[in-house]
Amino acid sequence: MIRGLQDMGTLKVSAVIEAINAEKTAEQYTGENKLDSSSIGREQYLKLTAQLPDTTEEDVHLINTHLILVADSSGSMAGNPWNQVLSSLEYIIGESVGNGQIHLDVIIYDTKAKVLQYTQHNYAIQLSRLKSGGMTNFAEAFSRVSGLLKNQIDDKPVDQTVIMFMTDGEDTVSSKDQLSRGISTFRGNLQSLGHDVIVHAVGFSRSHDYKFLSNLCTAGTTEGMFRYCEPSDGKGALKRKLEELFDFISCVDGRQADIQLTIGGADKLVGVDELLQTTVIKGQIITKEPEDKKDKIGDAMAAAANVNHCAQTFVQAETWVYLEDPHSIPHMGIKALFKMPQDKEQKMAVLCEIVSFQRQIVTEPVDKIRWSLRILSRNTDVLASKFAQTLQQKGDIAKLEKRLHRLQGRIANTQVFGNKGITKEFRNAVLEQIKEIQTKVDIMHGMMAEYKRGQGQSVAVLARANDLRYAAEFSKSRRHRVMNIRVSRNVDQAKIAQKQLSTLKVDQDYVKSLSQDALQFYFCVLSQNDIKDILLDQEDISDMMGFGLAVRRPEHVLDEPTAIRVWCISGTLVSRTAMMDAWEHKITVDGHLSTHGGFNMDHDSPLGVTTVGQGREPINAWLPLYVCQSHWERVKALLKPTLGYFCMLDPHGYDYKQMDVMFYILGSMIGQLNPETAGEHQLKILFAFHRTCAATVKDFDLTDQVKEIVHKFISSAEGRTKDIVSNLFTLIGYIVSLPTVTVEEIFGASSEIRATRLQQFWMTFTCECLRRAAGNAYRETNDNVINGILDQILHGVGQGILQDSNIKVKEPPLTKPKAMLVTKCHNVKSDVSIDSHVFDPKDTVTPPTVIYSHSVKVDKAMDIWAQAQCGIIKNKNRAEQVAQANKVVRQWLDEGVEMVSPCDMSSTATESQQPPPLDEFEPDYISHSMVYTLAKVLQKLQNNAYSDIACIPGCIAFVEFWLSEQPGFAELDSNSGMAPVSWTDRVKAAIARVYSCMDELVVSSRDEVDPDTLVCVEDLPPSTTTPTTASTKSEDDVAYSDYDSDDSHGSERHARRRITHGPRITLPMVVHAVNPLVDLTLCVRAMTCQALVLHSNSKARAAAKGGQLRDFHSGTENAVTTLQEAHNDLVKQSTSVLQRLIDFALWQRANYCMLEATTPWAFVGYLMNTYKERGEGFHELVNILTSKDRVNPIPCMVDKVRILLIGKHEECVVLANGNTWMPERKMAREFEKVIGEAAWTSIELQLNSCVQIHVYRESDIPNRHGHCNSNPYIPNKLRKALGMPLMPECVKGPAKKGPLRIGNKLTR
């Protein structure tokens, strides 16, 4: 509500109607009833703007909202659904604590309901303590909500109460009558509040109570919305629904006004699938600063003047109209409706007068696309609403199906690309909106298919239809919030950067003194400008030199920028302006996806290509280089928007995490170094980008952050997992970009200490690289398959614990296992397949058999034994009888153990099937089959490694050069930004040393191995290298990757990678290069086993915390321990299966006897001797008791069911420490069927009576709920059954005193 409206007679309104015209340019007309133009459509878009009295911020009354979020935490929500709820709560609470217009209360309910107590500082901790479990009790949740309802909070009146109610199932506690009364009371409480109340509902999974939630949405004074999702919608579906709903609620801040619109004659207003004469549309109140006053004073003065400055306030509203004569101006009556702060139920109507009218003819491509999207969005929402209504009324969907197909065709024909004047930002927004529309259409297609399969009235289809009705209400509300935050932050940064650029001064003397070699090297092949031309050009102060790349971007690059995959690092230098021109031209011709590939990691799809380099290599991305200080100042000012575009294809999409991309690319460049690619040109580019990264660390204050990451990676296993270091190449970039002083702090100042720590680092780096490769290779693989591979690596083919084989003779050990391993790893084919036994622990043992028999003698003994154990038999004269019973019971137990004893399995199980003792593993025993399996596994891991294991030698060589030589960048800066020849020569020498060490290992190993032992090895061709062609200047220069272009398809030219082989690198070679003295075979086996066992990041994190993620850089102790533990784990899995089968057999025998027991105490005897808690065997017994297949009656059935549920017999604890078990509704019905309604009612009452009373404070002062020791809380359900006075449901304060529970008895 705006102050001053009461004193205003009418509001002045300006109206604009947009109409589509494909021939004319935009035209505007005012005051005339006829428009002289060519043919235009009858369906037109009306936009109204009404000016309100000038206001200050204090004049605008914002709505104060009391938001109550009610979340289901029952047991069925366990796992991912509950994690989604917690994540949503953290987001919602975090957004609410700083919002003065929203007061948030959170209720968590299962069997009971509680209000979450939190502050703005501890809400994350409080949420982490919440667990899911229990049953679903709607009535308890409603009662708790009713207790929170209020009209004033913190001395502010509540304008509206909004309730978000979420569940995934039905009420499993309350009866239908109780629930009906509860919702009736709840509805009455809401209606009596005196202000607007809205209830929104969110249903999750197909088992939710759709009718109940739909009715719940009508419980308030205004009908709420219903949202629905199910697990198949994706892991984050529930989280999105909850957050969308909150974002929608939080956007309603009171700046709304309703516009009542009446149109005369034959013209109509377009409603939801109908034409109307009168309708009410929602308007938005906006406030703007007067432009003339802003121009007269500066920004700083304007900020100070705003204290008493009146802003201009408008109401804007939009709707579609249908004009009989499309050229005419419609006659309209308009009223603005505003809520009154003092009377929420009434609205003040203010007449409006149209003072100006304009008709705009849409002709420009951008406007036509915007028009088409409006039509598509509106038609989609109308069809969704009609679709929901038809399904609910069981109507005919044939016409709707035709409309759906027409709508799909229009979406497909929407022209997005190839139009002039369309900016990248607009095109991205269009594609995003089309995606939203297509998602809704896809949902309708799915619902149509389910309807035709006869599921039209299923909960899932009805809920999905209802959810779709409200989808339009939530469109973009979340995105607006996120993008506003990001854009406001980065736009300000962009303005600062532009201002910095305008103040930069180029050191012209230095630029003019650049050497001819530098000018030839820093030369843009697209614009034909060198670095001097770029720096001295005052007309384009944002241009700078860089290099091209080809990358693929996964969809999750938003959260993890280093997930970008480098397809090719070009040897071609390109300026920023030339690259932007290339992007613009390519996008204009072929569109975004063909230019930069979009966000797609599908390697079968063509790579997006903007241009090609001198070696015909593809380029679709660009990064800057340092060159000199003047050039770096430009780079530094524009680095953040550059990274934003590199990662997100949007210069405003920068996030601080994207800075890691610089070091990741540097690490990738270093990793590609080998004797074949380390040419002068490539090394010069490498050093130039190295200088850029070093300057980034210094000038963006990243030293401490980078130092901590590298230090933790080296010193702690917990600092190595993927959640800490997303991409291992980033570490390499970090290390060489740190200042020399910091490097010495991490690796030591002396050469001996540095060499030791570097050796430790490289071994750790290699282990983690191998483990992540295993995660990629076996991400979706069953653990049984992995265990089968482990068994062969540890014990050989046909020799292991888990393998069912007829091989009786143990393989002879290899005399030279190291040489054999190196040779086989070097020769195995790259497309290797691994044939391993799939481990199933059940295959290693034979299930025991037991004989089921019932003995009256044992029954009597169990009867006496149980009574004696429970203290029922106290007569000393019966001591002999008890002793005899004990003997019989002991005999019965021993007979069961003898039946399932493993010694009885000797006739069916071979000796090789018996698990060996844990200490019989021989880690030094290496056979031919073990080495062959290991070689194939390593090749598979190397095929899936990213970072590639073959890149490690290049990294070792460059880091060794940089840390040992410590040349610094002063020499580079003094050489016109060019790496000195001495640098490149020393890098080549370091690379040669590393590769020479590995080559010597391969050659010596081949000489030691008998060729006859390699018959099972699939050899590669003898040549290990394939020469590549130079990409740029000289014959010895080789591009990081070479490509051929395919011109045979005309405009469909997609770059195609030429497969090239550098020297073949294997894990044994890398480990040898790191530490030639290590026990190579033992170390490689241990590393591989650890990688397989801990292939998932969750397992690795847990192992790191427990000390099981080990290093292998020194000695053999850790390697032996790792192999021994892997062996022990396989043995334990086998023995645990056997023990489980034995337990199951004993359970079955005892369950049979319990079913046949003739007295309750005999049943108790068997029960106490078999189960302590309600575990797997207990539930098997329950299933037998409720089975419909049983023919013979079960003796003492009612007593047995009572004992199982209560956990007691005659007040004696006999099971689960006397704790009760309340079965869920479905199981309760099964019990009722087998024992009868009367018996079950009696048991159910006893179950409800067995509640534990909380011990309150000794003073007996009532707590805030009115309860104390003399007046404990007892639920009304139990009070009613026992005839006790009921507690008030919605009134706080002391309840009427009822009976006090002492132990398990009630007393008045």
mmCIF file of C-alpha atoms in Angstrom, residues 422-425 427 494 498 501 524-527 529 534 539-549 573-589 591-592 595-596 609-611 619-624 634 638-639 641-646 649-652:
data_model
loop_
_atom_site.group_PDB
_atom_site.id
_atom_site.type_symbol
_atom_site.label_atom_id
_atom_site.label_comp_id
_atom_site.label_asym_id
_atom_site.label_seq_id
_atom_site.Cartn_x
_atom_site.Cartn_y
_atom_site.Cartn_z
ATOM 1 C CA ILE A 422 21.052 -10.610 -31.379
ATOM 2 C CA THR A 423 23.551 -10.404 -28.548
ATOM 3 C CA LYS A 424 25.114 -13.349 -26.861
ATOM 4 C CA GLU A 425 23.351 -12.561 -23.582
ATOM 5 C CA ARG A 427 20.569 -15.659 -27.183
ATOM 6 C CA ALA A 494 33.699 -4.975 -14.882
ATOM 7 C CA GLN A 498 37.156 -0.621 -17.444
ATOM 8 C CA LEU A 501 42.090 0.248 -18.237
ATOM 9 C CA CYS A 524 48.674 -12.611 -33.840
ATOM 10 C CA VAL A 525 48.121 -14.804 -36.890
ATOM 11 C CA LEU A 526 44.512 -13.577 -37.238
ATOM 12 C CA SER A 527 44.912 -9.804 -37.038
ATOM 13 C CA ASN A 529 49.456 -7.457 -35.377
ATOM 14 C CA ILE A 534 48.577 -4.066 -29.684
ATOM 15 C CA GLU A 539 41.747 2.980 -29.693
ATOM 16 C CA ASP A 540 41.540 -0.575 -28.314
ATOM 17 C CA ILE A 541 42.922 -0.474 -24.790
ATOM 18 C CA SER A 542 41.392 -3.865 -23.943
ATOM 19 C CA ASP A 543 43.324 -5.824 -26.566
ATOM 20 C CA MET A 544 46.079 -8.172 -25.402
ATOM 21 C CA MET A 545 48.064 -11.194 -26.553
ATOM 22 C CA GLY A 546 47.251 -14.775 -25.640
ATOM 23 C CA PHE A 547 47.117 -18.303 -26.989
ATOM 24 C CA GLY A 548 44.373 -20.570 -28.236
ATOM 25 C CA LEU A 549 43.013 -23.803 -26.817
ATOM 26 C CA LEU A 573 49.235 -16.923 -30.542
ATOM 27 C CA VAL A 574 46.094 -14.832 -30.977
ATOM 28 C CA SER A 575 45.078 -11.397 -29.699
ATOM 29 C CA ARG A 576 41.950 -10.933 -27.597
ATOM 30 C CA THR A 577 40.226 -8.645 -30.101
ATOM 31 C CA ALA A 578 40.922 -10.995 -32.996
ATOM 32 C CA MET A 579 39.599 -13.934 -30.986
ATOM 33 C CA MET A 580 36.424 -12.026 -30.098
ATOM 34 C CA ASP A 581 35.917 -11.148 -33.761
ATOM 35 C CA ALA A 582 36.373 -14.805 -34.653
ATOM 36 C CA TRP A 583 33.838 -15.834 -32.003
ATOM 37 C CA GLU A 584 31.339 -13.260 -33.232
ATOM 38 C CA HIS A 585 31.705 -14.257 -36.874
ATOM 39 C CA LYS A 586 31.509 -17.968 -36.179
ATOM 40 C CA ILE A 587 28.482 -17.579 -33.906
ATOM 41 C CA THR A 588 26.744 -15.499 -36.567
ATOM 42 C CA VAL A 589 27.361 -18.167 -39.200
ATOM 43 C CA GLY A 591 25.715 -20.657 -33.846
ATOM 44 C CA HIS A 592 27.055 -21.059 -30.336
ATOM 45 C CA THR A 595 31.611 -22.266 -32.178
ATOM 46 C CA HIS A 596 32.589 -23.233 -28.653
ATOM 47 C CA VAL A 609 35.629 -24.918 -33.367
ATOM 48 C CA THR A 610 35.945 -21.130 -33.617
ATOM 49 C CA THR A 611 39.064 -21.063 -35.785
ATOM 50 C CA ILE A 619 40.730 -23.328 -31.252
ATOM 51 C CA ASN A 620 37.555 -22.496 -29.327
ATOM 52 C CA ALA A 621 38.956 -20.842 -26.186
ATOM 53 C CA TRP A 622 41.589 -18.266 -25.288
ATOM 54 C CA LEU A 623 43.806 -17.285 -22.346
ATOM 55 C CA PRO A 624 46.166 -14.299 -21.983
ATOM 56 C CA ARG A 634 45.815 -5.029 -19.007
ATOM 57 C CA LEU A 638 40.440 -8.206 -17.489
ATOM 58 C CA LEU A 639 41.485 -11.581 -16.069
ATOM 59 C CA PRO A 641 35.862 -11.586 -17.063
ATOM 60 C CA THR A 642 38.243 -13.568 -19.264
ATOM 61 C CA LEU A 643 38.019 -16.555 -16.940
ATOM 62 C CA GLY A 644 34.248 -16.061 -16.675
ATOM 63 C CA TYR A 645 33.941 -16.463 -20.425
ATOM 64 C CA PHE A 646 36.477 -19.292 -20.586
ATOM 65 C CA LEU A 649 30.793 -18.485 -21.815
ATOM 66 C CA ASP A 650 29.765 -15.313 -20.037
ATOM 67 C CA PRO A 651 32.188 -12.564 -18.920
ATOM 68 C CA HIS A 652 29.872 -11.868 -15.961
#
